[in-house]
Coordinates of C-alpha atoms and ligand atoms in Angstrom, one line a residue:
X1 CA -23.9 -14.7 -28.6
X2 CA -25.0 -17.4 -30.8
X3 CA -23.4 -20.5 -29.7
X4 CA -23.3 -22.0 -33.4
X5 CA -20.8 -19.1 -34.1
X6 CA -18.9 -19.5 -30.2
X7 CA -15.1 -20.2 -30.2
X8 CA -15.3 -22.3 -28.2
X9 CA -12.8 -25.1 -28.0
X10 CA -14.2 -28.1 -25.2
X11 CA -12.2 -30.4 -23.9
X12 CA -13.4 -33.9 -22.9
X13 CA -10.1 -35.4 -21.8
X14 CA -8.3 -32.7 -19.8
X15 CA -4.3 -32.4 -20.1
X16 CA -3.1 -34.7 -17.6
X17 CA -0.4 -31.8 -16.6
X18 CA -3.5 -30.1 -15.0
X19 CA -3.6 -30.9 -11.1
X20 CA -6.9 -28.3 -10.2
X21 CA -9.8 -27.5 -10.6
X22 CA -9.7 -23.8 -11.8
X23 CA -6.9 -25.4 -14.4
X24 CA -8.8 -28.5 -15.9
X25 CA -12.3 -26.7 -15.9
X26 CA -10.9 -23.4 -17.8
X27 CA -9.0 -25.1 -20.2
X28 CA -12.3 -27.4 -21.1
X29 CA -14.5 -25.1 -21.0
X30 CA -12.5 -23.7 -23.9
X31 CA -11.7 -20.4 -21.7
X32 CA -7.0 -20.4 -21.8
X33 CA -5.5 -22.1 -23.8
X34 CA -1.7 -23.2 -22.8
X35 CA 1.2 -21.4 -25.9
X36 CA 4.1 -22.4 -23.6
X37 CA 4.8 -22.8 -19.9
X38 CA 3.0 -20.6 -17.7
X39 CA 1.8 -18.6 -20.6
X40 CA -1.3 -18.6 -22.1
X41 CA -4.2 -17.5 -24.1
X42 CA -7.5 -16.0 -22.8
X43 CA -10.6 -17.4 -25.6
X44 CA -13.7 -15.3 -25.8
X45 CA -15.4 -17.1 -23.0
X46 CA -12.7 -16.2 -21.0
X47 CA -11.8 -12.7 -21.8
X48 CA -15.0 -11.8 -21.1
X49 CA -14.2 -12.5 -17.4
X50 CA -10.8 -11.2 -17.6
X51 CA -12.3 -7.6 -18.2
X52 CA -15.3 -8.4 -15.9
X53 CA -13.0 -8.8 -13.0
X54 CA -10.5 -5.6 -14.2
X55 CA -14.1 -3.3 -14.4
X56 CA -14.9 -3.9 -11.0
X57 CA -10.9 -3.2 -9.6
X58 CA -11.3 -0.4 -12.1
X59 CA -14.8 0.9 -10.6
X60 CA -13.3 0.6 -7.2
X61 CA -9.9 2.0 -7.6
X62 CA -11.3 4.9 -9.7
X63 CA -14.1 5.5 -6.7
X64 CA -11.0 5.7 -4.5
X65 CA -9.6 8.6 -6.1
X66 CA -7.0 6.9 -8.2
X67 CA -6.3 7.0 -11.5
X68 CA -5.8 5.1 -14.5
X69 CA -3.0 5.5 -17.1
X70 CA -0.9 2.9 -19.3
X71 CA 2.9 2.6 -18.7
X72 CA 4.8 0.2 -21.5
X73 CA 6.0 -3.7 -19.9
X74 CA 8.9 -3.0 -21.1
X75 CA 11.5 -0.8 -19.0
X76 CA 15.1 0.2 -19.5
X77 CA 17.9 -1.0 -17.4
X78 CA 19.0 2.5 -15.9
X79 CA 16.0 1.8 -14.1
X80 CA 16.4 -1.1 -12.2
X81 CA 20.1 -0.4 -11.1
X82 CA 19.3 3.0 -9.9
X83 CA 17.1 1.4 -6.8
X84 CA 19.2 -2.4 -6.9
X85 CA 16.5 -3.8 -8.2
X86 CA 18.5 -5.6 -11.5
X87 CA 20.8 -7.9 -9.9
X88 CA 18.5 -8.4 -6.5
X89 CA 15.0 -9.3 -8.6
X90 CA 17.6 -12.2 -9.9
X91 CA 16.8 -14.5 -12.6
X92 CA 12.4 -14.1 -12.2
X93 CA 13.2 -11.3 -14.7
X94 CA 13.2 -11.3 -18.0
X95 CA 15.8 -9.3 -19.6
X96 CA 16.0 -8.8 -23.1
X97 CA 18.1 -6.4 -25.6
X98 CA 17.8 -3.9 -28.2
X99 CA 19.5 -3.9 -31.7
X100 CA 21.8 -1.4 -30.2
X101 CA 22.6 -3.9 -27.1
X102 CA 21.1 -1.5 -25.1
X103 CA 19.2 -3.8 -22.1
X104 CA 15.7 -3.5 -20.4
X105 CA 13.5 -5.3 -18.9
X106 CA 9.3 -6.9 -19.1
X107 CA 8.7 -5.6 -16.7
X108 CA 7.5 -7.6 -13.6
X109 CA 6.3 -5.0 -11.9
X110 CA 6.3 -1.3 -12.1
X111 CA 7.2 0.3 -8.9
X112 CA 10.7 2.6 -11.0
X113 CA 8.7 3.1 -13.7
X114 CA 6.2 4.9 -12.0
X115 CA 8.1 6.4 -9.8
X116 CA 10.7 8.1 -12.7
X117 CA 7.5 9.1 -14.7
X118 CA 6.6 11.5 -11.8
X119 CA 10.0 12.8 -11.3
X120 CA 10.0 16.5 -12.1
X121 CA 6.2 16.7 -12.9
X122 CA 5.1 16.2 -9.5
X123 CA 7.1 19.3 -7.6
X124 CA 4.9 20.1 -5.1
X125 CA 3.5 19.5 -1.8
X126 CA 0.0 21.3 -3.0
X127 CA 0.2 17.8 -6.1
X128 CA 0.1 15.6 -3.4
X129 CA -1.4 12.9 -2.5
X130 CA -1.8 11.0 -5.6
X131 CA -2.2 7.9 -6.8
X132 CA -1.6 6.3 -9.9
X133 CA -2.7 2.9 -11.7
X134 CA -3.1 0.4 -14.5
X135 CA -3.8 -2.9 -15.6
X136 CA -1.7 -4.3 -17.2
X137 CA 0.5 -7.6 -18.4
X138 CA 3.1 -8.6 -16.4
X139 CA 6.3 -10.4 -17.2
X140 CA 7.4 -13.1 -14.5
X141 CA 10.3 -15.9 -14.8
X142 CA 8.6 -17.9 -12.1
X143 CA 10.8 -21.1 -11.1
X144 CA 7.6 -23.2 -11.3
X145 CA 5.1 -21.8 -13.6
X146 CA 1.7 -23.6 -12.4
X147 CA -2.0 -24.6 -12.1
X148 CA -2.3 -22.4 -15.0
X149 CA -3.3 -19.2 -14.6
X150 CA -2.2 -19.4 -10.9
X151 CA 0.7 -19.4 -11.3
X152 CA 2.3 -17.6 -15.2
X153 CA 5.3 -16.1 -16.9
X154 CA 2.8 -13.4 -18.3
X155 CA -0.1 -12.2 -16.5
X156 CA -2.3 -9.5 -15.9
X157 CA -1.6 -7.4 -12.5
X158 CA -3.8 -4.3 -11.4
X159 CA -0.9 -2.1 -10.0
X160 CA -1.4 1.2 -8.3
X161 CA 1.0 3.8 -6.7
X162 CA 0.8 6.0 -3.9
X163 CA 2.9 9.0 -4.1
X164 CA 2.5 11.4 0.0
X165 CA 4.0 13.6 1.4
X166 CA 5.5 11.9 4.7
X167 CA 4.4 8.7 6.6
X168 CA 0.9 9.6 8.5
X169 CA -0.2 11.2 4.2
X170 CA 1.0 7.0 2.7
X171 CA -0.9 5.7 6.3
X172 CA -4.1 7.4 4.7
X173 CA -3.4 6.1 1.4
X174 CA -2.6 2.6 2.6
X175 CA -6.5 2.6 4.3
X176 CA -7.5 3.9 1.7
X177 CA -6.3 1.0 -0.8
X178 CA -6.8 -1.5 1.2
X179 CA -10.8 -0.3 2.0
X180 CA -11.0 -0.5 -2.0
X181 CA -9.2 -4.3 -2.1
X182 CA -12.1 -4.9 0.4
X183 CA -14.7 -4.0 -2.0
X184 CA -13.1 -5.7 -5.3
X185 CA -12.8 -9.3 -3.5
X186 CA -16.4 -8.2 -2.2
X187 CA -18.1 -7.5 -5.2
X188 CA -16.1 -10.4 -6.7
X189 CA -17.8 -12.6 -4.1
X190 CA -14.3 -15.1 -2.5
X191 CA -14.2 -15.9 0.5
X192 CA -10.9 -13.8 1.6
X193 CA -8.7 -13.1 4.6
X194 CA -6.5 -10.0 5.0
X195 CA -3.2 -11.1 6.1
X196 CA 0.4 -9.4 7.8
X197 CA 2.8 -10.2 4.8
X198 CA 6.3 -10.5 4.4
X199 CA 8.1 -6.8 3.0
X200 CA 11.1 -8.6 2.2
X201 CA 12.8 -7.9 -1.5
X202 CA 10.4 -5.0 -1.9
X203 CA 11.7 -2.5 1.0
X204 CA 9.4 -0.9 3.3
X205 CA 7.9 -2.0 7.0
X206 CA 3.8 -3.3 6.9
X207 CA 2.4 -5.0 3.7
X208 CA -0.6 -8.0 3.9
X209 CA -2.1 -9.8 1.7
X210 CA -5.3 -11.3 0.6
X211 CA -5.9 -14.5 0.0
X212 CA -8.8 -16.1 -1.2
X213 CA -8.9 -19.5 1.0
X214 CA -8.5 -22.9 -0.6
X215 CA -7.1 -26.2 -0.3
X216 CA -4.8 -25.8 -4.0
X217 CA -3.8 -22.5 -2.1
X218 CA 0.5 -22.0 -2.7
X219 CA -0.2 -19.9 0.6
X220 CA -0.5 -20.8 4.6
X221 CA -1.8 -18.6 6.3
X222 CA -1.8 -18.7 9.9
X223 CA -4.8 -16.9 12.1
X224 CA -5.7 -17.0 15.7
X225 CA -8.7 -19.2 16.2
X226 CA -10.1 -16.0 19.2
X227 CA -8.1 -12.6 17.8
X228 CA -7.7 -11.3 14.6
X229 CA -4.1 -12.0 14.2
X230 CA -3.4 -13.5 10.4
X231 CA -0.3 -13.3 9.2
X232 CA 1.6 -15.8 6.1
X233 CA 3.8 -18.4 7.2
X234 CA 6.7 -16.1 5.9
X235 CA 5.8 -12.9 8.4
X236 CA 4.2 -15.3 11.2
X237 CA 6.2 -14.3 14.4
X238 CA 7.1 -17.7 16.6
X239 CA 5.9 -18.0 20.4
X240 CA 8.6 -20.8 21.1
X241 CA 7.9 -21.4 24.4
X242 CA 11.7 -23.0 26.4
X243 CA 11.0 -24.7 29.5
X244 CA 12.4 -22.3 32.5
X245 CA 13.4 -24.8 34.8
X246 CA 16.4 -24.7 37.2
X247 CA 18.7 -26.6 35.5
X248 CA 22.2 -26.7 36.4
X249 CA 24.9 -26.6 33.2
X250 CA 27.0 -29.9 32.3
X251 CA 29.9 -30.6 30.7
X252 CA 30.1 -31.4 27.0
X253 CA 30.1 -34.7 26.3
X254 CA 30.9 -36.9 22.9
X255 CA 28.6 -40.0 21.9
X256 CA 29.1 -42.4 19.5
X257 CA 25.8 -42.5 17.6
X258 CA 25.9 -44.3 14.2
X259 CA 23.4 -44.4 12.2
X260 CA 21.2 -41.4 14.4
X261 CA 21.0 -39.2 12.0
X262 CA 16.7 -38.0 12.6
X263 CA 15.6 -36.1 15.3
X264 CA 13.4 -39.3 15.8
X265 CA 16.0 -41.7 16.3
X266 CA 17.8 -39.0 18.5
X267 CA 15.5 -38.7 20.7
X268 CA 15.0 -42.5 21.2
X269 CA 18.6 -42.5 21.7
X270 CA 19.1 -40.2 24.6
X271 CA 16.0 -40.7 25.7
X272 CA 15.1 -36.5 25.9
X273 CA 12.3 -34.5 24.2
X274 CA 13.4 -33.2 20.5
X275 CA 13.3 -29.8 21.5
X276 CA 16.4 -30.6 23.2
X277 CA 18.8 -30.7 19.9
X278 CA 19.7 -28.1 18.2
X279 CA 19.9 -27.9 14.4
X280 CA 22.1 -26.8 12.6
X281 CA 21.6 -26.4 8.9
X282 CA 24.2 -25.4 5.9
X283 CA 23.2 -22.9 3.5
X284 CA 25.2 -21.5 0.5
X285 CA 24.2 -18.2 0.3
X286 CA 25.7 -16.0 -2.9
X287 CA 28.6 -18.4 -3.1
X288 CA 30.0 -18.3 0.6
X289 CA 28.9 -21.5 3.6
X290 CA 26.2 -19.8 6.5
X291 CA 24.8 -21.9 9.1
X292 CA 21.1 -21.8 10.8
X293 CA 21.0 -23.0 13.9
X294 CA 17.3 -23.4 15.9
X295 CA 15.3 -25.7 18.3
X296 CA 15.6 -29.7 16.8
X297 CA 11.8 -29.3 16.9
X298 CA 11.1 -27.1 14.5
X299 CA 12.0 -26.0 11.0
X300 CA 13.3 -22.9 9.5
X301 CA 11.8 -19.8 8.4
X302 CA 14.0 -19.2 5.1
X303 CA 12.3 -15.6 4.4
X304 CA 13.3 -14.4 8.2
X305 CA 16.5 -16.2 7.5
X306 CA 17.2 -14.5 4.4
X307 CA 15.3 -11.3 4.9
X308 CA 18.3 -11.1 8.1
X309 CA 20.8 -12.1 5.9
X310 CA 20.3 -8.6 3.7
X311 CA 19.2 -11.3 0.1
X312 CA 17.0 -13.1 -1.9
X313 CA 15.5 -16.2 -1.6
X314 CA 17.3 -17.5 -5.7
X315 CA 20.6 -16.0 -3.4
X316 CA 20.0 -19.5 -0.6
X317 CA 20.2 -22.9 -1.3
X318 CA 20.7 -25.5 1.0
X319 CA 24.8 -27.1 0.8
X320 CA 25.5 -30.5 -0.6
X321 CA 27.3 -33.3 0.9
X322 CA 31.0 -32.4 -0.1
X323 CA 30.7 -28.5 1.5
X324 CA 29.7 -29.9 4.7
X325 CA 32.1 -32.5 4.4
X326 CA 34.7 -29.5 4.1
X327 CA 32.8 -27.8 6.1
X328 CA 32.0 -30.1 9.3
X329 CA 34.9 -33.1 8.4
X330 CA 31.4 -35.5 8.5
X331 CA 28.6 -36.4 7.1
X332 CA 25.3 -34.8 6.8
X333 CA 23.6 -35.4 10.1
X334 CA 26.2 -34.9 12.2
X335 CA 26.2 -31.1 11.0
X336 CA 27.0 -28.6 14.8
X337 CA 27.9 -25.6 15.7
X338 CA 30.7 -26.6 17.8
X339 CA 34.4 -27.2 16.4
X340 CA 34.0 -26.5 13.0
X341 CA 36.9 -27.0 10.8
X342 CA 36.4 -23.9 8.8
X343 CA 34.8 -20.2 9.6
X344 CA 32.0 -20.1 9.0
X345 CA 29.0 -17.3 9.6
X346 CA 26.8 -19.0 12.1
X347 CA 23.2 -17.3 13.1
X348 CA 21.0 -18.1 15.8
X349 CA 17.6 -18.1 17.0
X350 CA 17.4 -16.5 20.0
X351 CA 15.9 -19.0 21.8
X352 CA 19.1 -21.4 21.1
X353 CA 20.8 -18.8 23.4
X354 CA 19.1 -19.9 25.8
X355 CA 18.2 -23.3 26.4
X356 CA 20.6 -25.1 28.2
X357 CA 22.2 -28.5 27.5
X358 CA 21.3 -29.2 23.9
X359 CA 22.1 -32.2 21.9
X360 CA 24.0 -31.3 19.3
X361 CA 26.3 -33.0 16.1
X362 CA 29.2 -33.9 16.6
X363 CA 31.1 -32.4 13.1
X364 CA 32.3 -35.8 13.7
X365 CA 31.0 -38.9 11.6
X366 CA 28.3 -40.7 13.8
X367 CA 29.0 -38.3 16.7
X368 CA 26.6 -36.2 18.7
X369 CA 28.0 -33.7 21.6
X370 CA 25.5 -33.6 24.0
X371 CA 25.5 -30.4 27.1
X372 CA 26.8 -28.1 24.7
X373 CA 25.1 -24.4 25.6
X374 CA 25.7 -21.0 23.6
X375 CA 28.3 -18.9 25.0
X376 CA 30.4 -20.8 26.8
X377 CA 30.7 -23.9 24.3
X378 CA 30.0 -21.7 20.9
X379 CA 28.5 -18.2 19.3
X380 CA 27.1 -16.3 16.8
X381 CA 24.8 -14.1 15.3
X382 CA 21.3 -14.1 17.2
X383 CA 18.7 -13.1 15.1
X384 CA 15.6 -13.5 17.5
X385 CA 13.0 -15.6 15.4
X386 CA 14.3 -17.5 12.4
X387 CA 11.2 -20.5 12.8
X388 CA 8.3 -21.7 10.8
X389 CA 5.3 -21.1 12.2
X390 CA 3.2 -24.3 12.8
X391 CA -0.7 -25.0 13.3
X392 CA -1.1 -24.8 17.1
X393 CA 1.9 -22.4 17.9
X394 CA 0.6 -19.5 20.1
X395 CA -0.6 -16.4 19.3
X396 CA 1.9 -13.6 19.1
X397 CA -1.0 -11.2 20.2
X398 CA -3.6 -13.3 22.5
X399 CA -1.3 -16.1 23.4
X400 CA -4.3 -17.8 22.2
X401 CA -3.6 -20.6 19.3
X402 CA -2.9 -20.6 15.7
X403 CA -4.7 -22.2 13.2
X404 CA -3.4 -22.9 9.5
X405 CA -5.3 -23.2 6.4
X406 CA -4.2 -22.3 2.4
X407 CA -4.6 -19.1 0.2
X408 CA -4.5 -18.3 -2.9
X409 CA -2.7 -14.6 -2.7
X410 CA -4.4 -12.3 -4.8
X411 CA -3.9 -9.1 -3.6
X412 CA -0.7 -7.5 -1.8
X413 CA -0.3 -4.0 -0.1
X414 CA 3.1 -2.5 0.6
X415 CA 3.6 0.9 2.7
X416 CA 7.2 1.4 0.2
X417 CA 9.0 4.2 2.3
X418 CA 11.6 6.1 0.1
X419 CA 12.8 3.3 -1.2
X420 CA 12.4 4.3 -4.2
X421 CA 12.0 7.8 -4.4
X422 CA 15.7 7.6 -2.9
X423 CA 16.8 5.8 -5.2
X424 CA 15.8 7.1 -8.2
X425 CA 16.5 11.0 -6.8
X426 CA 12.1 11.4 -7.4
X427 CA 11.4 14.1 -4.7
X428 CA 8.9 17.7 -3.7
X429 CA 9.3 20.2 -2.0
X430 CA 7.7 20.7 1.2
X431 CA 5.7 24.1 2.2
X432 CA 9.1 25.3 3.7
X433 CA 10.5 25.0 0.3
X434 CA 12.2 22.1 1.4
X435 CA 13.2 18.7 -0.8
X436 CA 11.8 15.8 0.8
X437 CA 11.1 12.4 -1.6
X438 CA 8.1 10.8 -1.8
X439 CA 7.3 8.7 0.7
X440 CA 5.2 6.0 -1.8
X441 CA 3.0 2.7 -1.2
X442 CA 1.8 0.5 -3.9
X443 CA -0.4 -1.8 -4.6
X444 CA -1.1 -5.4 -6.6
X445 CA -4.3 -7.1 -7.6
X446 CA -3.6 -10.4 -9.6
X447 CA -6.0 -9.7 -12.4
X448 CA -5.9 -13.0 -14.3
X449 CA -4.9 -14.9 -10.1
X450 CA -8.3 -14.1 -9.3
X451 CA -10.0 -15.6 -12.2
X452 CA -8.5 -19.2 -11.0
X453 CA -9.1 -17.9 -7.7
X454 CA -12.8 -17.6 -8.4
X455 CA -13.3 -20.8 -10.0
X456 CA -11.6 -22.3 -7.3
X457 CA -14.6 -21.3 -5.0
X458 CA -17.4 -21.8 -7.3
X459 CA -17.7 -25.3 -9.4
X460 CA -18.5 -28.4 -9.3
X461 CA -18.1 -31.8 -10.9
X462 CA -20.0 -31.0 -13.6
X463 CA -18.1 -27.6 -14.2
X464 CA -17.7 -23.9 -13.0
X465 CA -20.4 -21.6 -11.7
X466 CA -19.8 -18.0 -12.1
X467 CA -21.3 -15.2 -9.9
X468 CA -23.2 -12.8 -12.3
X469 CA -21.2 -10.3 -12.1
X470 CA -18.4 -12.2 -13.4
X471 CA -19.6 -15.0 -15.7
X472 CA -18.9 -14.3 -19.2
X473 CA -22.9 -14.7 -20.1
X474 CA -25.7 -13.6 -17.7
X475 CA -28.3 -15.8 -19.5
X476 CA -28.2 -18.9 -21.3
X477 CA -31.0 -19.9 -24.0
X478 CA -31.1 -23.4 -24.9
X479 CA -32.7 -24.6 -27.3
X480 CA -33.8 -28.0 -27.6
X481 CA -34.6 -29.0 -31.1
X482 CA -33.7 -26.2 -33.6
X483 CA -35.8 -27.9 -36.3
X484 CA -38.7 -27.2 -34.3
X485 CA -40.3 -23.9 -35.3
X486 CA -41.8 -22.9 -32.3
X487 CA -38.8 -23.7 -30.4
X488 CA -36.3 -21.5 -32.3
X489 CA -39.2 -18.8 -32.5
X490 CA -39.1 -18.6 -29.2
X491 CA -36.1 -19.3 -28.5
X492 CA -35.0 -15.9 -30.7
X493 CA -37.9 -14.0 -29.6
X494 CA -36.3 -14.9 -25.6
X495 CA -32.7 -13.7 -26.7
X496 CA -33.7 -10.6 -28.6
X497 CA -36.1 -9.5 -25.4
X498 CA -32.7 -10.2 -23.2
X499 CA -30.6 -8.7 -25.5
X500 CA -32.7 -5.6 -25.6
X501 CA -32.1 -5.0 -22.1
X502 CA -28.6 -5.1 -21.9
X503 CA -28.3 -8.5 -20.8
X504 CA -25.6 -10.9 -22.0
X505 CA -27.2 -13.7 -23.0
X506 CA -26.1 -16.9 -25.1
X507 CA -28.4 -18.4 -27.5
X508 CA -27.5 -22.3 -27.8
X509 CA -28.7 -22.7 -31.8
X510 CA -26.5 -25.1 -32.5
X511 CA -27.0 -28.7 -34.4
X512 CA -26.3 -30.2 -31.3
X513 CA -28.1 -33.5 -29.0
X514 CA -29.7 -31.6 -26.1
X515 CA -27.6 -33.9 -23.2
X516 CA -24.2 -32.0 -25.0
X517 CA -26.4 -28.7 -24.7
X518 CA -26.6 -29.3 -20.9
X519 CA -23.4 -30.4 -20.1
X520 CA -21.6 -27.6 -22.2
X521 CA -24.1 -25.1 -19.8
X522 CA -22.8 -27.1 -17.0
X523 CA -19.4 -27.0 -17.7
X524 CA -19.2 -23.6 -18.7
X525 CA -21.2 -22.9 -16.2
X526 CA -23.2 -19.4 -17.1
X527 CA -26.2 -18.9 -14.0
X528 CA -29.3 -18.2 -15.1
X529 CA -30.6 -20.8 -17.7
X530 CA -33.8 -20.9 -19.8
X531 CA -34.5 -24.3 -21.6
X532 CA -37.1 -23.9 -24.3
X533 CA -38.4 -27.4 -24.8
X534 CA -41.8 -29.5 -25.2
X535 CA -44.1 -26.7 -24.3
X536 CA -42.5 -23.6 -26.6
X537 CA -45.8 -23.4 -28.2
X538 CA -47.7 -22.4 -25.2
X539 CA -44.5 -19.8 -25.3
X540 CA -43.9 -21.5 -22.0
X541 CA -39.8 -22.5 -21.0
X542 CA -38.0 -24.3 -18.1
X543 CA -35.8 -21.6 -15.5
X544 CA -33.2 -22.5 -13.3
X545 CA -29.8 -21.1 -11.8
X546 CA -26.9 -23.2 -12.3
X547 CA -26.0 -25.2 -8.5
X548 CA -28.8 -24.8 -7.8
X549 CA -32.0 -27.6 -6.9
X550 CA -34.9 -27.8 -9.2
X551 CA -36.3 -25.6 -12.2
X552 CA -39.8 -23.6 -12.7
X553 CA -41.5 -23.6 -16.0
X554 CA -42.7 -20.0 -16.9
X555 CA -43.9 -17.3 -18.9
X556 CA -41.4 -14.9 -20.5
X557 CA -42.4 -12.0 -18.9
X558 CA -42.0 -14.2 -15.5
X559 CA -38.8 -14.9 -16.7
X560 CA -37.4 -11.5 -17.4
X561 CA -38.4 -10.5 -13.8
X562 CA -37.1 -12.7 -11.9
X563 CA -33.6 -11.6 -14.4
X564 CA -34.7 -8.1 -13.1
X565 CA -34.4 -9.3 -9.8
X566 CA -31.6 -10.7 -9.7
X567 CA -29.9 -8.3 -12.0
X568 CA -30.5 -5.7 -9.1
X569 CA -29.5 -8.0 -6.9
X570 CA -26.3 -8.0 -8.0
X571 CA -26.3 -4.4 -8.7
X572 CA -25.9 -4.6 -12.3
X573 CA -27.6 -2.2 -14.3
X574 CA -30.1 -3.3 -17.1
X575 CA -32.0 -1.0 -19.9
X576 CA -35.3 1.5 -18.9
X577 CA -35.4 -1.2 -15.8
Ligands
LIG1 P1 3.5 -14.7 -5.0 O1 3.7 -14.9 -3.7 O2 2.8 -15.8 -4.8 O3 4.6 -15.6 -5.8 P2 4.1 -12.3 -5.1 O4 3.8 -11.7 -3.7 O5 5.7 -12.6 -6.0 O6 3.1 -13.4 -5.7 P3 2.8 -9.1 -6.2 O7 4.4 -8.6 -6.3 O8 2.7 -9.1 -4.5 O9 2.8 -11.0 -6.0 O10 1.9 -9.5 -7.2 C1 0.8 -9.0 -6.8 C2 -0.5 -9.8 -7.3 O11 0.3 -10.3 -8.6 C3 -0.4 -10.9 -6.6 O12 -0.9 -10.7 -5.1 C4 -1.2 -12.7 -7.1 O13 -2.4 -12.3 -7.0 C5 -0.4 -11.4 -8.9 N1 0.7 -12.6 -9.1 C6 2.2 -12.5 -8.7 N2 2.2 -13.1 -9.5 C7 1.8 -14.0 -10.3 C8 1.8 -15.2 -11.2 N3 3.2 -15.4 -11.3 N4 0.4 -15.2 -12.5 C9 -0.1 -15.2 -12.1 N5 -0.4 -13.9 -10.4 C10 0.7 -13.5 -9.9
LIG2 MG1 2.8 -10.4 -3.4

């Protein structure tokens, strides 16, 4: 491609809404443009990257035995009604009507449509296992679209669905996808961790997330510093140690605590450890108040809480002060589980039920109650673990210590079980002529989000630094002075020769100053650079690699041999080489 013809609208200034490097650099390099909040266009250079990521995903999916097809983004309401997700998906779903007021959604994911498609077609156990995938545009009306391609309302996903006879079959399918995902993310050169994920609203028991590690990632990962345990903060099991010391159960006592509302202030006031307090948090869950009671020194894990309640996270919100006053008779900060004004559902972390002589809010403004004990003084529904993991928590597997890191969720695999096949009545006949629902798995890769993740891991202050196999072009030839005949001639020759080898190459033949060309070359991050300048008459060019120190003055055949080596190392085919 000649850069004099390339549509590459670079920007000097970064729009202020762009907060993270991938968002800033992809905009600056003219690779993406925003059309509306969370809605982006991929411009020529950016779209080439997308297609390369798609191709890597496609090759590994095909290699794993999955078959590609393409479904519509438009899905009828009835399918989603059948699995209960028309409601459950909540406000993230884009809904629309046709001219006859029939209702549809723009697919946020495709479990329902794939299940419906194979229903009645995959009939016999002899046709199993089957695994199908597509690379397609998804729609989610995210609460906070942000960070460019990271969290969009329209994005590109590879989604695959497996259909098996039984759980063992599903486990094998899951393992295959796991391996395919490892190959995909290895080939994308991402530094990633595979971590246990929450299955939440998707259904099923087992899920793993592939996290590209990055300080700007929106996901938090807890991992053990000594063993292989790793989980998202939503999923990570919290080991919370309660002091086992023998303690006498004391009488409850109401204590005047004016203005003492924070845990720090309470610790000072009562002269005890924060773990002696119980926090009571009031939520509105589908319009009903529900109180969560957890140790005072910890935070509530809202995913565990909503999973226990069997509702989506969008169905839960903190109660406002008026509701708190109605329920407790007190201002915010003095809520406790004892003597509530109204009969409210109380959900208790199991550790609270074992702790003695707790300090809790008094349900009267400026009062707390001390020596509160579960069962004697209040009761609720006990849930084993409602807590959010913290750095240095005990590893649930090996009792060593957990560390925390940030990641970008680029892939997610689920063992779904029979939620969708049962909901949609999708069955097969087994060897004995008996009908059974399919055991299903679903497997997603964020293609457009992976592009942002690559940028987060491969950039510097000057711009992008694409790995060779996802770079929009492999090589850029910069002709310093296009009015110099020797330079233009040599540039053109290299351009032609590289193209004939199947190298994707850019020729910077623009009427621009050398400085502008060098800056753009850094910004768009093409890995292999050939500069044609003052030694063009001797057929000598300068060869360098983006992000690496040093440059060499070489003849064409030496340059070509280096390029051939690079492509070979990356496992990329060239013509006749
Ligand atoms: P998140 O927790 O980040 O909202 P999710 O768990 O809802 O993502 P999945 O349903 O697992 O997402 O979708 C599969 C993959 O699609 C994700 O692993 C992610 O890479 C990508 N993805 C999901 N939501 C978005 C989005 N809003 N923008 C870009 N990519 C997304
Ligand atoms: Mg996910």
